[in-house]
Amino acid sequence: MKSGAPKGENCLVDMDSKAGDLFSAEPADAAESGGVMGRLWLPKGLSPSVAKEWFDRRRASIRPWAGFVDHRKFTKPRNFGELCQRVVRNFDTYNSNYTFIFLGLILYCIISSPMLLIALAVFVGAFYIIHLKSLESKLVIFGKEVTGPHQLGLAGAVSFPVFWLAGAGAAVFWVLGATMFVIGSHAAFRELEGGSEMEELFMEPV
């Protein structure tokens, strides 16, 4: 029985057309989402909508700041076991508050250092220019095409001297140290939600 083209060829044609549709739809969606900025390469799973969703979820789970800094709720732990228990439980309770404190310290560090602002501007500008060039034509360095992750690395290499002059390493250690001190102190000296009864319940032997 003759049926025109072999089934194998039909299968290949169909699969090729579907694959073409699948990959051709991606740039169109990216272009509709905001011009050149919509086509900027981002790590897989990271997008403005995902970042906004994460931010809104964190903001919705923040504990009231008035209770967070209530000085009447701060007491010295009675022993090392209670200290550890407070740290673990408070990290779980005030996780979102601690996250915004960390982000606030990063923002303060950047704003208070003009050189860091310049370094960030150089990095963003370099990445933007490199990405625009890659849209016009393929960028090839040492015989290898510069893709999205490589573009970030190239922009980092270009801006590295500025970050070094700005003391970015010292800024990172300052942010980490300040974060550990502020958050660690709060978690250690803030009484657990529920007062002393809750702490006694956790300290009871099983």
mmCIF file of C-alpha atoms in Angstrom:
data_model
loop_
_atom_site.group_PDB
_atom_site.id
_atom_site.type_symbol
_atom_site.label_atom_id
_atom_site.label_comp_id
_atom_site.label_asym_id
_atom_site.label_seq_id
_atom_site.Cartn_x
_atom_site.Cartn_y
_atom_site.Cartn_z
ATOM 1 C CA MET A 1 0.000 0.000 0.000
ATOM 2 C CA LYS A 2 1.518 3.356 -1.090
ATOM 3 C CA SER A 3 0.994 6.397 1.058
ATOM 4 C CA GLY A 4 3.141 9.128 -0.556
ATOM 5 C CA ALA A 5 6.060 10.272 1.591
ATOM 6 C CA PRO A 6 7.391 7.763 4.117
ATOM 7 C CA LYS A 7 6.108 8.063 7.665
ATOM 8 C CA GLY A 8 9.584 8.744 8.959
ATOM 9 C CA GLU A 9 9.921 11.883 6.814
ATOM 10 C CA ASN A 10 6.510 13.138 7.950
ATOM 11 C CA CYS A 11 7.575 12.671 11.547
ATOM 12 C CA LEU A 12 10.788 14.618 10.993
ATOM 13 C CA VAL A 13 8.978 17.473 9.244
ATOM 14 C CA ASP A 14 6.399 17.737 12.027
ATOM 15 C CA MET A 15 9.005 17.649 14.780
ATOM 16 C CA ASP A 16 11.151 20.264 13.046
ATOM 17 C CA SER A 17 8.203 22.618 12.599
ATOM 18 C CA LYS A 18 7.146 22.209 16.240
ATOM 19 C CA ALA A 19 10.666 22.770 17.468
ATOM 20 C CA GLY A 20 10.896 25.894 15.312
ATOM 21 C CA ASP A 21 7.645 27.230 16.773
ATOM 22 C CA LEU A 22 8.800 26.465 20.305
ATOM 23 C CA PHE A 23 12.074 28.355 20.052
ATOM 24 C CA SER A 24 10.818 31.172 17.845
ATOM 25 C CA ALA A 25 8.107 32.106 20.352
ATOM 26 C CA GLU A 26 10.593 32.874 23.113
ATOM 27 C CA PRO A 27 12.229 36.001 21.598
ATOM 28 C CA ALA A 28 8.812 37.386 20.621
ATOM 29 C CA ASP A 29 7.554 37.124 24.190
ATOM 30 C CA ALA A 30 10.722 38.717 25.471
ATOM 31 C CA ALA A 31 10.399 41.596 22.991
ATOM 32 C CA GLU A 32 6.787 42.242 24.003
ATOM 33 C CA SER A 33 7.733 42.441 27.684
ATOM 34 C CA GLY A 34 9.616 45.698 27.328
ATOM 35 C CA GLY A 35 11.759 46.383 24.251
ATOM 36 C CA VAL A 36 15.500 46.058 24.712
ATOM 37 C CA MET A 37 15.206 45.725 28.485
ATOM 38 C CA GLY A 38 12.783 42.836 27.968
ATOM 39 C CA ARG A 39 15.398 41.061 25.875
ATOM 40 C CA LEU A 40 18.201 41.440 28.415
ATOM 41 C CA TRP A 41 19.592 38.109 29.497
ATOM 42 C CA LEU A 42 18.653 37.046 33.019
ATOM 43 C CA PRO A 43 19.567 33.861 34.888
ATOM 44 C CA LYS A 44 17.051 31.058 34.416
ATOM 45 C CA GLY A 45 14.111 31.424 36.792
ATOM 46 C CA LEU A 46 14.871 35.106 37.513
ATOM 47 C CA SER A 47 12.597 37.790 36.101
ATOM 48 C CA PRO A 48 11.066 41.081 37.294
ATOM 49 C CA SER A 49 7.760 39.313 38.025
ATOM 50 C CA VAL A 50 9.499 36.631 40.105
ATOM 51 C CA ALA A 51 11.480 39.267 42.020
ATOM 52 C CA LYS A 52 8.310 41.294 42.671
ATOM 53 C CA GLU A 53 6.455 38.200 43.865
ATOM 54 C CA TRP A 54 9.329 37.350 46.242
ATOM 55 C CA PHE A 55 9.413 40.946 47.540
ATOM 56 C CA ASP A 56 5.631 41.076 48.100
ATOM 57 C CA ARG A 57 5.683 37.723 49.879
ATOM 58 C CA ARG A 58 8.455 38.892 52.188
ATOM 59 C CA ARG A 59 6.741 42.187 52.889
ATOM 60 C CA ALA A 60 3.452 40.453 53.703
ATOM 61 C CA SER A 61 5.151 38.197 56.290
ATOM 62 C CA ILE A 62 6.935 40.995 58.172
ATOM 63 C CA ARG A 63 6.233 41.082 61.908
ATOM 64 C CA PRO A 64 5.187 44.509 63.305
ATOM 65 C CA TRP A 65 8.274 46.665 63.740
ATOM 66 C CA ALA A 66 6.943 48.118 67.005
ATOM 67 C CA GLY A 67 7.050 44.675 68.604
ATOM 68 C CA PHE A 68 10.299 43.860 66.832
ATOM 69 C CA VAL A 69 12.151 46.691 68.624
ATOM 70 C CA ASP A 70 10.154 46.706 71.878
ATOM 71 C CA HIS A 71 12.890 47.114 74.517
ATOM 72 C CA ARG A 72 10.731 45.444 77.177
ATOM 73 C CA LYS A 73 11.021 42.172 75.288
ATOM 74 C CA PHE A 74 14.823 42.057 75.460
ATOM 75 C CA THR A 75 16.370 40.071 78.293
ATOM 76 C CA LYS A 76 19.607 38.243 78.937
ATOM 77 C CA PRO A 77 19.438 34.474 78.225
ATOM 78 C CA ARG A 78 19.732 32.365 81.379
ATOM 79 C CA ASN A 79 22.088 29.827 79.828
ATOM 80 C CA PHE A 80 23.653 28.734 76.554
ATOM 81 C CA GLY A 81 20.776 26.377 75.763
ATOM 82 C CA GLU A 82 18.249 29.188 76.008
ATOM 83 C CA LEU A 83 20.488 31.370 73.862
ATOM 84 C CA CYS A 84 20.571 28.773 71.078
ATOM 85 C CA GLN A 85 16.837 28.234 71.364
ATOM 86 C CA ARG A 86 16.160 31.954 71.024
ATOM 87 C CA VAL A 87 18.401 32.318 67.997
ATOM 88 C CA VAL A 88 16.801 29.403 66.144
ATOM 89 C CA ARG A 89 13.220 30.386 66.947
ATOM 90 C CA ASN A 90 13.693 34.119 66.353
ATOM 91 C CA PHE A 91 15.341 33.494 63.005
ATOM 92 C CA ASP A 92 12.244 31.556 62.023
ATOM 93 C CA THR A 93 9.831 34.144 63.460
ATOM 94 C CA TYR A 94 11.514 37.323 62.193
ATOM 95 C CA ASN A 95 13.000 35.960 58.977
ATOM 96 C CA SER A 96 11.425 38.637 56.780
ATOM 97 C CA ASN A 97 12.383 41.446 59.159
ATOM 98 C CA TYR A 98 15.984 40.264 59.137
ATOM 99 C CA THR A 99 15.922 40.079 55.321
ATOM 100 C CA PHE A 100 14.899 43.733 55.028
ATOM 101 C CA ILE A 101 17.521 44.755 57.582
ATOM 102 C CA PHE A 102 20.146 43.023 55.436
ATOM 103 C CA LEU A 103 18.868 44.761 52.287
ATOM 104 C CA GLY A 104 18.821 48.079 54.134
ATOM 105 C CA LEU A 105 22.454 47.681 55.191
ATOM 106 C CA ILE A 106 23.434 46.906 51.592
ATOM 107 C CA LEU A 107 21.567 49.995 50.371
ATOM 108 C CA TYR A 108 23.169 52.174 53.053
ATOM 109 C CA CYS A 109 26.630 50.886 52.141
ATOM 110 C CA ILE A 110 26.086 51.667 48.454
ATOM 111 C CA ILE A 111 24.577 55.119 49.018
ATOM 112 C CA SER A 112 27.284 56.140 51.499
ATOM 113 C CA SER A 113 30.065 55.218 49.034
ATOM 114 C CA PRO A 114 30.051 57.267 45.790
ATOM 115 C CA MET A 115 32.785 55.047 44.332
ATOM 116 C CA LEU A 116 30.578 51.980 44.750
ATOM 117 C CA LEU A 117 27.786 53.793 42.924
ATOM 118 C CA ILE A 118 30.208 54.592 40.100
ATOM 119 C CA ALA A 119 31.417 50.967 40.000
ATOM 120 C CA LEU A 120 27.847 49.662 39.791
ATOM 121 C CA ALA A 121 27.061 52.180 37.054
ATOM 122 C CA VAL A 122 30.141 51.027 35.101
ATOM 123 C CA PHE A 123 29.092 47.365 35.482
ATOM 124 C CA VAL A 124 25.493 47.986 34.368
ATOM 125 C CA GLY A 125 26.640 50.214 31.507
ATOM 126 C CA ALA A 126 29.219 47.688 30.312
ATOM 127 C CA PHE A 127 26.716 44.841 30.405
ATOM 128 C CA TYR A 128 24.119 46.933 28.567
ATOM 129 C CA ILE A 129 26.549 47.919 25.795
ATOM 130 C CA ILE A 130 27.822 44.346 25.416
ATOM 131 C CA HIS A 131 24.269 43.047 25.214
ATOM 132 C CA LEU A 132 23.298 45.617 22.577
ATOM 133 C CA LYS A 133 26.322 44.621 20.494
ATOM 134 C CA SER A 134 25.353 40.956 20.780
ATOM 135 C CA LEU A 135 21.862 41.776 19.459
ATOM 136 C CA GLU A 136 23.341 43.446 16.373
ATOM 137 C CA SER A 137 25.748 40.606 15.614
ATOM 138 C CA LYS A 138 27.288 37.641 17.398
ATOM 139 C CA LEU A 139 30.174 38.548 19.689
ATOM 140 C CA VAL A 140 33.076 36.158 19.318
ATOM 141 C CA ILE A 141 36.147 36.231 21.575
ATOM 142 C CA PHE A 142 38.994 33.765 21.053
ATOM 143 C CA GLY A 143 36.787 31.871 18.631
ATOM 144 C CA LYS A 144 33.947 31.422 21.150
ATOM 145 C CA GLU A 145 30.553 33.116 21.077
ATOM 146 C CA VAL A 146 29.817 35.373 24.060
ATOM 147 C CA THR A 147 26.471 34.189 25.488
ATOM 148 C CA GLY A 148 24.381 35.581 28.358
ATOM 149 C CA PRO A 149 26.458 34.300 31.304
ATOM 150 C CA HIS A 150 29.662 35.217 29.489
ATOM 151 C CA GLN A 151 28.345 38.742 28.936
ATOM 152 C CA LEU A 152 27.938 39.167 32.698
ATOM 153 C CA GLY A 153 31.447 37.841 33.233
ATOM 154 C CA LEU A 154 32.871 40.203 30.601
ATOM 155 C CA ALA A 155 31.063 43.173 32.154
ATOM 156 C CA GLY A 156 32.433 42.130 35.550
ATOM 157 C CA ALA A 157 35.962 41.959 34.146
ATOM 158 C CA VAL A 158 35.624 45.436 32.641
ATOM 159 C CA SER A 159 34.303 46.958 35.875
ATOM 160 C CA PHE A 160 36.572 44.983 38.241
ATOM 161 C CA PRO A 161 39.271 47.721 38.468
ATOM 162 C CA VAL A 162 36.614 50.256 39.493
ATOM 163 C CA PHE A 163 35.215 47.888 42.125
ATOM 164 C CA TRP A 164 38.738 47.316 43.409
ATOM 165 C CA LEU A 165 39.398 51.060 43.678
ATOM 166 C CA ALA A 166 36.031 51.491 45.418
ATOM 167 C CA GLY A 167 36.988 48.939 48.079
ATOM 168 C CA ALA A 168 34.154 46.576 47.259
ATOM 169 C CA GLY A 169 35.779 43.772 49.259
ATOM 170 C CA ALA A 170 35.850 45.891 52.417
ATOM 171 C CA ALA A 171 32.229 46.915 51.806
ATOM 172 C CA VAL A 172 31.147 43.281 51.539
ATOM 173 C CA PHE A 173 32.858 42.397 54.822
ATOM 174 C CA TRP A 174 31.335 45.475 56.484
ATOM 175 C CA VAL A 175 27.825 44.487 55.386
ATOM 176 C CA LEU A 176 28.316 40.890 56.546
ATOM 177 C CA GLY A 177 29.781 41.973 59.878
ATOM 178 C CA ALA A 178 27.078 44.560 60.550
ATOM 179 C CA THR A 179 24.371 42.061 59.570
ATOM 180 C CA MET A 180 25.727 39.370 61.881
ATOM 181 C CA PHE A 181 26.033 41.835 64.767
ATOM 182 C CA VAL A 182 22.595 43.459 64.429
ATOM 183 C CA ILE A 183 20.601 40.341 63.594
ATOM 184 C CA GLY A 184 22.581 38.071 65.921
ATOM 185 C CA SER A 185 22.128 40.445 68.861
ATOM 186 C CA HIS A 186 18.403 40.759 68.249
ATOM 187 C CA ALA A 187 17.906 37.003 67.860
ATOM 188 C CA ALA A 188 19.888 36.267 71.028
ATOM 189 C CA PHE A 189 18.302 38.828 73.359
ATOM 190 C CA ARG A 190 14.739 39.014 72.013
ATOM 191 C CA GLU A 191 12.358 36.897 74.062
ATOM 192 C CA LEU A 192 10.400 34.261 72.161
ATOM 193 C CA GLU A 193 6.868 34.986 71.061
ATOM 194 C CA GLY A 194 4.667 33.962 73.966
ATOM 195 C CA GLY A 195 6.985 35.209 76.709
ATOM 196 C CA SER A 196 8.785 33.240 79.405
ATOM 197 C CA GLU A 197 6.178 30.473 79.329
ATOM 198 C CA MET A 198 7.186 29.590 75.799
ATOM 199 C CA GLU A 199 10.892 29.584 76.702
ATOM 200 C CA GLU A 200 10.258 27.325 79.724
ATOM 201 C CA LEU A 201 8.282 24.972 77.484
ATOM 202 C CA PHE A 202 11.206 24.632 75.088
ATOM 203 C CA MET A 203 13.681 24.207 77.946
ATOM 204 C CA GLU A 204 11.753 21.359 79.613
ATOM 205 C CA PRO A 205 13.557 18.009 79.332
ATOM 206 C CA VAL A 206 11.834 15.352 77.235
#
